[in-house]
Coordinates of C-alpha atoms in Angstrom, one line a residue:
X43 CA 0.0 0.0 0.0
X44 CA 1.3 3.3 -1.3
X45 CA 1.2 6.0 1.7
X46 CA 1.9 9.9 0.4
X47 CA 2.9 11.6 3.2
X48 CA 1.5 15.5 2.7
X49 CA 4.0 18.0 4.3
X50 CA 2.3 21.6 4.9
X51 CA 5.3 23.7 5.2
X52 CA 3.8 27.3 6.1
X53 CA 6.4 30.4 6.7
X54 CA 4.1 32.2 9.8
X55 CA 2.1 28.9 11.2
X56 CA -0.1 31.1 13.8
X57 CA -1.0 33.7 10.5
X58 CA -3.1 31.1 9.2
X59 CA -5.6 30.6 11.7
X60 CA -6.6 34.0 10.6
X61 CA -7.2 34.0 7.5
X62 CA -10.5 31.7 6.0
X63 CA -9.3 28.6 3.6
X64 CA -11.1 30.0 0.1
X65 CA -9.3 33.2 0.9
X66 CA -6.0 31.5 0.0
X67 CA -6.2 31.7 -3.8
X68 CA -4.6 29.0 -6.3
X69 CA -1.7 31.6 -6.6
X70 CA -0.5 30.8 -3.1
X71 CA -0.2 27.2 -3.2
X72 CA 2.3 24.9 -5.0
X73 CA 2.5 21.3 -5.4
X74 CA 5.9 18.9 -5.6
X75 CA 7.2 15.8 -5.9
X76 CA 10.1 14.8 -3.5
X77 CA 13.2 13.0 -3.7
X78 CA 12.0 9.9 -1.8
X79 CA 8.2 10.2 -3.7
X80 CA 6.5 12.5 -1.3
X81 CA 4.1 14.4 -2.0
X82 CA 5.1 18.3 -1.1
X83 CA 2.5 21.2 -0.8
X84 CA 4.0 24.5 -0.9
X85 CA 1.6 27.2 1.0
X86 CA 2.8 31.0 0.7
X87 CA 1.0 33.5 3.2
X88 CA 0.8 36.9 2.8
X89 CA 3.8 38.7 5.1
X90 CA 0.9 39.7 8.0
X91 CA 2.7 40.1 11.3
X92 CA 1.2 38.5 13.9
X93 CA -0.1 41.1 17.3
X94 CA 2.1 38.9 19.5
X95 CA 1.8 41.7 22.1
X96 CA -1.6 42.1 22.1
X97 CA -2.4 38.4 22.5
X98 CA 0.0 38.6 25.8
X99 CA -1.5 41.9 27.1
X100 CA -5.3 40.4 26.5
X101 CA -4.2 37.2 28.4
X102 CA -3.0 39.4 31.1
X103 CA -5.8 41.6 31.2
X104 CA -7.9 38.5 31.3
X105 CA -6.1 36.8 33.9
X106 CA -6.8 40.3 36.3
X107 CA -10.3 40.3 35.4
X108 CA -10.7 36.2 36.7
X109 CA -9.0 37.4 39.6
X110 CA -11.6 40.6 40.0
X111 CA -14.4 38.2 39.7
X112 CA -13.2 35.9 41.8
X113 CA -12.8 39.1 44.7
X114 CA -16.3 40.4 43.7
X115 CA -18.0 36.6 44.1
X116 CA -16.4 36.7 47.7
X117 CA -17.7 40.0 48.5
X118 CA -21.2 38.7 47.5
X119 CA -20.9 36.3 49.6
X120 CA -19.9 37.8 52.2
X121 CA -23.1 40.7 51.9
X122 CA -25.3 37.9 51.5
X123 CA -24.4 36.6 55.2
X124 CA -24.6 40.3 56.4
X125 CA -28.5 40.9 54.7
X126 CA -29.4 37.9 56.5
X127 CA -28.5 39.4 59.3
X128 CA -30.2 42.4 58.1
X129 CA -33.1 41.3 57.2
X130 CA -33.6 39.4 60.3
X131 CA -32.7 43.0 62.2
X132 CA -35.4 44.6 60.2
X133 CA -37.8 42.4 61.0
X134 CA -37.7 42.9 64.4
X135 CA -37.7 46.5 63.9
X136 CA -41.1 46.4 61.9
X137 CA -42.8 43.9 64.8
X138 CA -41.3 47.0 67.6
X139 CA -42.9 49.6 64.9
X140 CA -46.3 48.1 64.8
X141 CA -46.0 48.2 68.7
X142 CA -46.0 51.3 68.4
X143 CA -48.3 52.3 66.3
X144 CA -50.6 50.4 67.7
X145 CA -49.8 52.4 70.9
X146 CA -47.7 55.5 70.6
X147 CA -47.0 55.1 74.9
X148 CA -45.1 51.8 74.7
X149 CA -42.1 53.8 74.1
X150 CA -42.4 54.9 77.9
X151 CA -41.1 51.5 78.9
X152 CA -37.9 52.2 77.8
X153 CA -37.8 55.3 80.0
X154 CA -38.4 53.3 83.2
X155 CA -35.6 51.2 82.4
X156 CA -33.1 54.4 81.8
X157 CA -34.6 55.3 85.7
X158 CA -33.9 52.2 87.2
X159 CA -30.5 52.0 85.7
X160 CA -29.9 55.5 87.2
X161 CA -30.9 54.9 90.6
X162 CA -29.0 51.9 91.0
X163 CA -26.4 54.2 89.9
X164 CA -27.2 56.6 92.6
X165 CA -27.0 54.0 95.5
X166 CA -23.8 53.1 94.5
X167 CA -22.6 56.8 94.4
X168 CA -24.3 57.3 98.0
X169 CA -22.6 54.1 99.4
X170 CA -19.3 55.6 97.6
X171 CA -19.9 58.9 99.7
X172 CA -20.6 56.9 102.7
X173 CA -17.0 54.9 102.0
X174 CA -15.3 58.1 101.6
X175 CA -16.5 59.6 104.8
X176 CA -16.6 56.3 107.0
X177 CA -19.5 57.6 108.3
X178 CA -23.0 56.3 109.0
X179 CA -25.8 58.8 110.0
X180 CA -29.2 59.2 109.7
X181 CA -29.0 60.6 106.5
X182 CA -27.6 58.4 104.6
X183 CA -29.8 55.6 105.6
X184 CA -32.9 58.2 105.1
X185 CA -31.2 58.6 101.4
X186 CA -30.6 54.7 100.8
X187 CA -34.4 54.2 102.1
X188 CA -35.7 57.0 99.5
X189 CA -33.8 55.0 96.5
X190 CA -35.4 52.4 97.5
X191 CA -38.9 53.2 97.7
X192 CA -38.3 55.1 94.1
X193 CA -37.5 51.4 93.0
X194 CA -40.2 50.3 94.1
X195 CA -42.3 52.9 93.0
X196 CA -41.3 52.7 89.6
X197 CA -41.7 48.8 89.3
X198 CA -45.6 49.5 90.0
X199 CA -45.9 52.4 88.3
X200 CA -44.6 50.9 84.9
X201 CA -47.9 50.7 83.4
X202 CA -46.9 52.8 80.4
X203 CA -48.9 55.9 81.4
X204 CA -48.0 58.8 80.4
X205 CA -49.3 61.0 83.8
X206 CA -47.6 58.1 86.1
X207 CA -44.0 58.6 83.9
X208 CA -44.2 62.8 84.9
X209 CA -44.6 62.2 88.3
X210 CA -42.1 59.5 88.6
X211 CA -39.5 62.0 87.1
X212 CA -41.0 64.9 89.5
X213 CA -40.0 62.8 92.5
X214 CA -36.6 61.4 90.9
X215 CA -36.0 65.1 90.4
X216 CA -36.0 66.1 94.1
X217 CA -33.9 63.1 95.3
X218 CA -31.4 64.0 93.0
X219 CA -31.1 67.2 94.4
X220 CA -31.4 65.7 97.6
X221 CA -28.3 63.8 96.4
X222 CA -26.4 66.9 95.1
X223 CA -26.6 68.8 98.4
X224 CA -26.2 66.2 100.7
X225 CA -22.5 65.9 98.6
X226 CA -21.8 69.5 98.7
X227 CA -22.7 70.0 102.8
X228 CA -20.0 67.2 103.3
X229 CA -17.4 68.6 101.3
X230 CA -17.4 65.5 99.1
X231 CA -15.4 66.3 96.2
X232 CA -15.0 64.5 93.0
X233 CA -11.9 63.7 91.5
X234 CA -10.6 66.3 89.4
X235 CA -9.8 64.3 85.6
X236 CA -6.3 63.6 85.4
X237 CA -5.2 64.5 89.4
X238 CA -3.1 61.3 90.6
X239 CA -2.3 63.0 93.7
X240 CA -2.9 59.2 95.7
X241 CA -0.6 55.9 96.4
X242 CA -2.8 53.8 94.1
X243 CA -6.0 52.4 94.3
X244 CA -7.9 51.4 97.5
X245 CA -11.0 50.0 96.5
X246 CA -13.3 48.8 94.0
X247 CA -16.7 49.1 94.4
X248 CA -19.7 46.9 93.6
X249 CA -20.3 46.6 89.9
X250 CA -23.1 48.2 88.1
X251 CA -24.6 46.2 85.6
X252 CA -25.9 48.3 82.6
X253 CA -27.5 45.4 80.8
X254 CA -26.8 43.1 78.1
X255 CA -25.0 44.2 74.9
X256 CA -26.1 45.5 72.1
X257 CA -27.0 42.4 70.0
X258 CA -29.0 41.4 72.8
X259 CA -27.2 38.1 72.6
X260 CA -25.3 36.4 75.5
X261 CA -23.1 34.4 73.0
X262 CA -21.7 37.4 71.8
X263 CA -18.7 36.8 74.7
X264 CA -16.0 38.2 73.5
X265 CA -15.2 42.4 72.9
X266 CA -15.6 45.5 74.5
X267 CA -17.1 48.6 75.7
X268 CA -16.6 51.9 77.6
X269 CA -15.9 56.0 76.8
X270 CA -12.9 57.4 74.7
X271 CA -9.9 57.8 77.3
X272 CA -9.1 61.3 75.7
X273 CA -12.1 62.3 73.9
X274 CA -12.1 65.3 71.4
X275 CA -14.4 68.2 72.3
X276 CA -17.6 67.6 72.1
X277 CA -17.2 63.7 72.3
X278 CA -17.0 63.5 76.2
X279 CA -19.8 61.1 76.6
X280 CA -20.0 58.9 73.6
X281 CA -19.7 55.5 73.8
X282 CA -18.0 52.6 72.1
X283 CA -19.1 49.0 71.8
X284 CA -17.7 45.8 70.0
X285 CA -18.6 42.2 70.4
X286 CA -18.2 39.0 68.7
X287 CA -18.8 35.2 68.9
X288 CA -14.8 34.4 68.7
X289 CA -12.0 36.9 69.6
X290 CA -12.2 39.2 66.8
X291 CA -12.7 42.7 65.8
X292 CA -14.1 43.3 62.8
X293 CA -16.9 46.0 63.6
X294 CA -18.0 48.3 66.3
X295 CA -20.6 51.1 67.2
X296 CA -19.9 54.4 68.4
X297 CA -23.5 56.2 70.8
X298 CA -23.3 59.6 71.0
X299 CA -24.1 59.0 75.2
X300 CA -25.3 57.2 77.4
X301 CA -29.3 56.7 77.3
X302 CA -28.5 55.9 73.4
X303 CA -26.1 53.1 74.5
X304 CA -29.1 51.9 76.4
X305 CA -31.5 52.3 73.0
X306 CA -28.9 51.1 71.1
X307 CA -29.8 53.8 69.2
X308 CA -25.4 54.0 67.7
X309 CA -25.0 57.4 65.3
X310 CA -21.9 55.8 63.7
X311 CA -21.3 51.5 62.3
X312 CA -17.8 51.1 61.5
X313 CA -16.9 48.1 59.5
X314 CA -12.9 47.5 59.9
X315 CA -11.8 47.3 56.2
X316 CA -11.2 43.7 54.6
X317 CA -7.5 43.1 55.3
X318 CA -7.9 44.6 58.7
X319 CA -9.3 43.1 61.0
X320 CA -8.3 42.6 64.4
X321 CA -8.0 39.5 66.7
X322 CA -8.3 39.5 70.7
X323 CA -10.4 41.6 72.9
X324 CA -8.2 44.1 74.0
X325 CA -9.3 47.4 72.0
X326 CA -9.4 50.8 73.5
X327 CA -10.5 54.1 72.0
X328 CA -8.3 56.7 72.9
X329 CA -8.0 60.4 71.1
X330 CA -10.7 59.3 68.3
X331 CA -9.1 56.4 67.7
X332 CA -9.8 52.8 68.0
X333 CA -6.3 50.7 68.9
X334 CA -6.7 46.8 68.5
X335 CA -3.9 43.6 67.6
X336 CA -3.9 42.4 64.1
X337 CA -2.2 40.8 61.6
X338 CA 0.7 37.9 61.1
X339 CA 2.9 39.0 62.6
X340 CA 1.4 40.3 65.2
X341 CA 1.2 44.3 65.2
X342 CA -0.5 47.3 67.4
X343 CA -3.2 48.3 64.6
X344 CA -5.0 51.7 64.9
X345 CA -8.0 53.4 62.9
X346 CA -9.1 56.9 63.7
X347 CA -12.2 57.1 63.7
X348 CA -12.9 60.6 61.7
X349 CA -10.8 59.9 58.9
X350 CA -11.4 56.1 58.4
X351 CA -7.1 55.8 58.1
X352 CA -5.6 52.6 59.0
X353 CA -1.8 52.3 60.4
X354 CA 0.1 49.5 62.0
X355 CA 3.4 49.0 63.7
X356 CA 4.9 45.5 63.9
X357 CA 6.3 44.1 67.6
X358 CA 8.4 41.4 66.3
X359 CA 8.6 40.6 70.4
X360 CA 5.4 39.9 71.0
X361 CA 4.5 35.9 71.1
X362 CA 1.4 34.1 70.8
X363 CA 1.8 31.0 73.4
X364 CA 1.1 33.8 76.3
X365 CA -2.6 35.1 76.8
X366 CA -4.8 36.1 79.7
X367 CA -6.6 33.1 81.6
X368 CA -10.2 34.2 80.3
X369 CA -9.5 33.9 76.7
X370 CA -7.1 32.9 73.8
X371 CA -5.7 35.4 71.4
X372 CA -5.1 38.4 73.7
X373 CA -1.3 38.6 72.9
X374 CA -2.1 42.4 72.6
X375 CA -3.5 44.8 75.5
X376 CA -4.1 48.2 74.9
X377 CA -4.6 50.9 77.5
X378 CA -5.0 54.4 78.6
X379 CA -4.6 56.2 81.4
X380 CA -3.6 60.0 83.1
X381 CA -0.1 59.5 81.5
X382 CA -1.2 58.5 78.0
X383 CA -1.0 54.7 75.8
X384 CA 0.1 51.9 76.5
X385 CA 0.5 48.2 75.3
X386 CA 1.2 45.0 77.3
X387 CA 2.3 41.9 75.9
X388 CA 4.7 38.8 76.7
X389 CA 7.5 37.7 75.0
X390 CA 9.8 34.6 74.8
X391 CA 12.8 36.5 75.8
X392 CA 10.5 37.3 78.9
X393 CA 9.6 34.2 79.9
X394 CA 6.1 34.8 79.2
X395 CA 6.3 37.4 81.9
X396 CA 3.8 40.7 81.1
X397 CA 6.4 43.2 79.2
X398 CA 4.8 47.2 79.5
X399 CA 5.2 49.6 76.8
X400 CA 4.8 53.2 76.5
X401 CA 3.1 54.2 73.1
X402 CA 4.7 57.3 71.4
X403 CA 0.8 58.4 70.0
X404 CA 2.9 60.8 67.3
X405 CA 5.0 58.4 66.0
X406 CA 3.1 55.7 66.6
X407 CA 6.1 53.4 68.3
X408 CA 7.2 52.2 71.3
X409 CA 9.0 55.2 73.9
X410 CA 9.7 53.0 76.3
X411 CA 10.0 49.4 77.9
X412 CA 9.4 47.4 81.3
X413 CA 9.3 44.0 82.5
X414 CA 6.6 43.1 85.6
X415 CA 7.0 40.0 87.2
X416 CA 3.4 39.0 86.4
X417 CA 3.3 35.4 84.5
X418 CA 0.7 36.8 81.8
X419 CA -1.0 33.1 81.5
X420 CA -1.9 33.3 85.4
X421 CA -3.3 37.0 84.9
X422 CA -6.9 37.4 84.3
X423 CA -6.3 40.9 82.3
X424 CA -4.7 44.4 83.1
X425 CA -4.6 47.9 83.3
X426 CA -3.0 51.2 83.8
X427 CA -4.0 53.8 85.9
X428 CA -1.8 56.7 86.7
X429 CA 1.4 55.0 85.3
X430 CA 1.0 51.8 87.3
X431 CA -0.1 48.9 85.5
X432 CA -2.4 46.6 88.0
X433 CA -3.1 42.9 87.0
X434 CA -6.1 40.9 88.0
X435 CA -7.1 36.7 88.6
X436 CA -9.2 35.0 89.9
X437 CA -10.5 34.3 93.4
X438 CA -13.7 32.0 92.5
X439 CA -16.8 32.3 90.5
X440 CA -18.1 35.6 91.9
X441 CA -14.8 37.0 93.2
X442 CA -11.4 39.0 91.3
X443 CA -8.9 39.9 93.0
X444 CA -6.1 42.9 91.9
X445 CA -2.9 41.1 92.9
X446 CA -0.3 43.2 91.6
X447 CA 1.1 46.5 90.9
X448 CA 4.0 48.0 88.6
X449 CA 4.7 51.7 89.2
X450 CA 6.6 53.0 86.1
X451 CA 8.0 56.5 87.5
X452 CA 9.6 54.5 90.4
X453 CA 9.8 50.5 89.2
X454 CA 8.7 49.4 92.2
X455 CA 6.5 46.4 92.3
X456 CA 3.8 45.5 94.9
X457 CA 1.6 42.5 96.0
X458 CA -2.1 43.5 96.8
X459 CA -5.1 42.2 97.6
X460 CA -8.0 44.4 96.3
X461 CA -11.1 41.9 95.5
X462 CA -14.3 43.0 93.7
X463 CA -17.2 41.0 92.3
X464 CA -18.0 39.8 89.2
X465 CA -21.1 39.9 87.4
X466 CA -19.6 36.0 85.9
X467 CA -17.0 34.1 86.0
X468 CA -15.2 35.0 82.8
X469 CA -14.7 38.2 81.0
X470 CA -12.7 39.6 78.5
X471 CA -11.8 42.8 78.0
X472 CA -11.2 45.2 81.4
X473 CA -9.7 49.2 81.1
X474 CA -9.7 51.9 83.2
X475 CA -10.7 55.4 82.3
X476 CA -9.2 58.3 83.4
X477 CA -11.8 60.9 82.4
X478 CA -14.4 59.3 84.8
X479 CA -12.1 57.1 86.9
X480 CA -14.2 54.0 86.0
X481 CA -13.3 50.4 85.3
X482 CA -14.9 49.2 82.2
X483 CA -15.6 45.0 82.0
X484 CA -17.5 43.5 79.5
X485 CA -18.4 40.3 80.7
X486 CA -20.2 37.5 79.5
X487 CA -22.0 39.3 76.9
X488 CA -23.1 42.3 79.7
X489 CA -22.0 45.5 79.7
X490 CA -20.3 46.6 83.5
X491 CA -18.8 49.0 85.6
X492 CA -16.9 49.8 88.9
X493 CA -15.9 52.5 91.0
X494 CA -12.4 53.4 91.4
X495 CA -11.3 54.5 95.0
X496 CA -7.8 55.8 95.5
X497 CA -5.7 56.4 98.6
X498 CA -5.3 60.0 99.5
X499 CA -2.8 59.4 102.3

């Protein structure tokens, strides 16, 4: 069997994918007989030079675009997730909007729960005044009495009446004023912001729960709430709050005060940009900025808050086998105090030991360094307060206990034993605040606070 091997022998092979067969003309193609019997076919092309470049630049161009999609598809699915959430949000809110409209007084309810938040706040301030003076009279137990009959009163008044709210806010009125003169006829004087003229702190007093966060979900442990530590003018009483179901930060609200933290009525959502969010439950906002841990390797991450501009500075120190006993991931504590911002962290060369840092808030680096004798796996959590960094544990379920004390003007260390309850057992995130010389705790999903008392002597 004869076989005639056919040889195309073309001068620009990828040219003739472009142009059509009958387009070659019988001018163009040539036919031969070779030396060994073969069959040649000469096939001349037209000298077309072929957009090499092009080709390259529309594969790359393609490549970027798969890519986009591929970003975009993620972001959809990531906004699906959130109008879940949405949804499910806005379908409470219609169910509380037919409440209402079905009776425009149901709003009141919430107004009884802003005045028994602020009388409970009051018996702690009176049994604060009564601490302060070490003195029981008469009229302190005629004021404690009073609170409590306003309690009272309010729990059986709460029947959403307009007329009942007025009167209610007549009497809470005069034992307010009550309050406020009873203060000023024994000399009681509130801590001026930023005096540390003390030895440290005394006391703690009993904690007042606010109520629980936000979300209004107790599995939302981990996070964070409180007041900017150096808050811009007109910001004094806004509020911050942040809380997740794993130690994260990846959003937070900001309430212009206090009775709309209780509505959770927030003026401002921040979503942390995708590529920044934070781990732990450490944050702090301090000078209109939030400061939180991020990032592989671990660095000290800040966003302020008017201008939406992220920044981070790298700790190659810091290690992740040391965290506080309530919770993994907090390899990063921020704080603020009289004397500015700090971080606290452990490293290996420390032994796992808590090393103190002094934040430079210009440059945004470290000033300068200390190491505490506090083994940061044994510590509950930390703060500062007047340049002394205070550590907490655990006593038992209802009980903490500060145990320890740096002082960073004088190095000394000290062993205390300051105890306070807890609302429960675990919480994560703790600061002290120098405008209002308050402890912040959110814990277990709740938001509290505590009284600071320092010694004068």
């Amino acid at each position: 069997m004869l076989q005639i091997l056919l040889f195309l022998q073309v001068a620009l092979t990828p040219a003739l994918a472009w142009i059509p067969v009958e387009d070659w003309g019988s001018g163009n193609v040539n036919a031969s007989l070779g030396e060994s019997g073969q069959c040649l076919c000469h096939v001349y092309l037209p000298d077309t030079t072929f957009p090499v470049d092009r080709v390259q630049h529309m594969q790359q161009v393609s490549k970027d675009l798969i890519l986009e999609v591929e970003i975009q598809m993620d972001k959809m699915v990531s906004y699906e997730a959130k109008l879940d959430v949405y949804l499910k949000e806005l379908a409470d809110l219609t169910v509380r909007v037919a409440m209402l409209e079905s009776d425009s007084d149901k709003y009141i309810k919430l107004d009884f729960e802003l005045l028994r938040i602020e009388l409970r706040e009051f018996e702690f301030l009176v049994s604060q005044l009564k601490d302060s003076l070490n003195s029981s009279s008469p009229m302190f137990d005629s004021l404690f009495t009073e609170i409590h009959n306003m309690t009272l009163i309010v729990n059986q008044l709460e029947s959403y009446d307009k007329s009942n709210l007025d009167v209610i806010r007549i009497e809470f009125a005069k034992l307010q004023k009550k309050l406020e003169e009873c203060q000023k006829d024994q000399e009681f004087i509130k801590p001026e912001i930023g005096n540390c003229n003390h030895t440290g702190i005394m006391s703690i007093s009993k904690p007042t729960v606010v109520q629980l966060n936000a979300h209004l979900n107790a599995g939302y442990q981990y996070g964070g709430w409180g007041k900017d530590s150096k808050p811009l003018r007109g910001y004094e009483s806004m509020y911050f709050y942040g809380a997740y179901s794993s130690p994260s930060v990846h959003d937070f609200y900001l309430y212009s005060n206090y009775e709309k933290l209780i509505q959770r009525s927030a003026f401002k959502h921040h979503d942390i940009t995708y590529g920044w969010e934070g781990t732990g439950n450490n944050y702090i906002v301090h000078g209109n900025t939030i400061y939180y841990q991020h990032g592989t390797p671990l660095s000290m991450t800040k966003l302020n808050l008017t201008s939406s501009k992220y920044d981070y500075r790298v700790i190659p120190a810091v290690s992740e086998q040391f965290s506080y006993s309530y919770s993994d991931n907090q390899h990063m504590d921020f704080a603020a105090d009289e004397n500015g911002l700090w971080v606290m962290y452990a490293s290996i060369a420390s032994k796992g030991k808590i090393v103190l840092a002094k934040i430079d808030e210009k440059s945004f680096g470290i000033e300068h360094e200390w190491n505490t004798g506090v083994y940061k796996k044994l510590a509950g959590n930390a703060f500062m307060a007047c340049g002394v960094m205070y550590a907490t544990r655990s006593v038992d379920v209802n009980t903490e206990e500060i145990y320890y004390a740096f002082n960073t003007k004088t190095g000394e260390e000290k062993h205390l034993n300051i105890k306070f309850n807890k609302f429960q057992d675990r919480y994560t995130n703790l600061d002290y605040n120098p405008t209002d010389k308050k402890l912040y705790m959110y814990n277990n999903g709740y938001y509290v606070s505590y009284n600071v008392g320092f010694n004068k002597e």
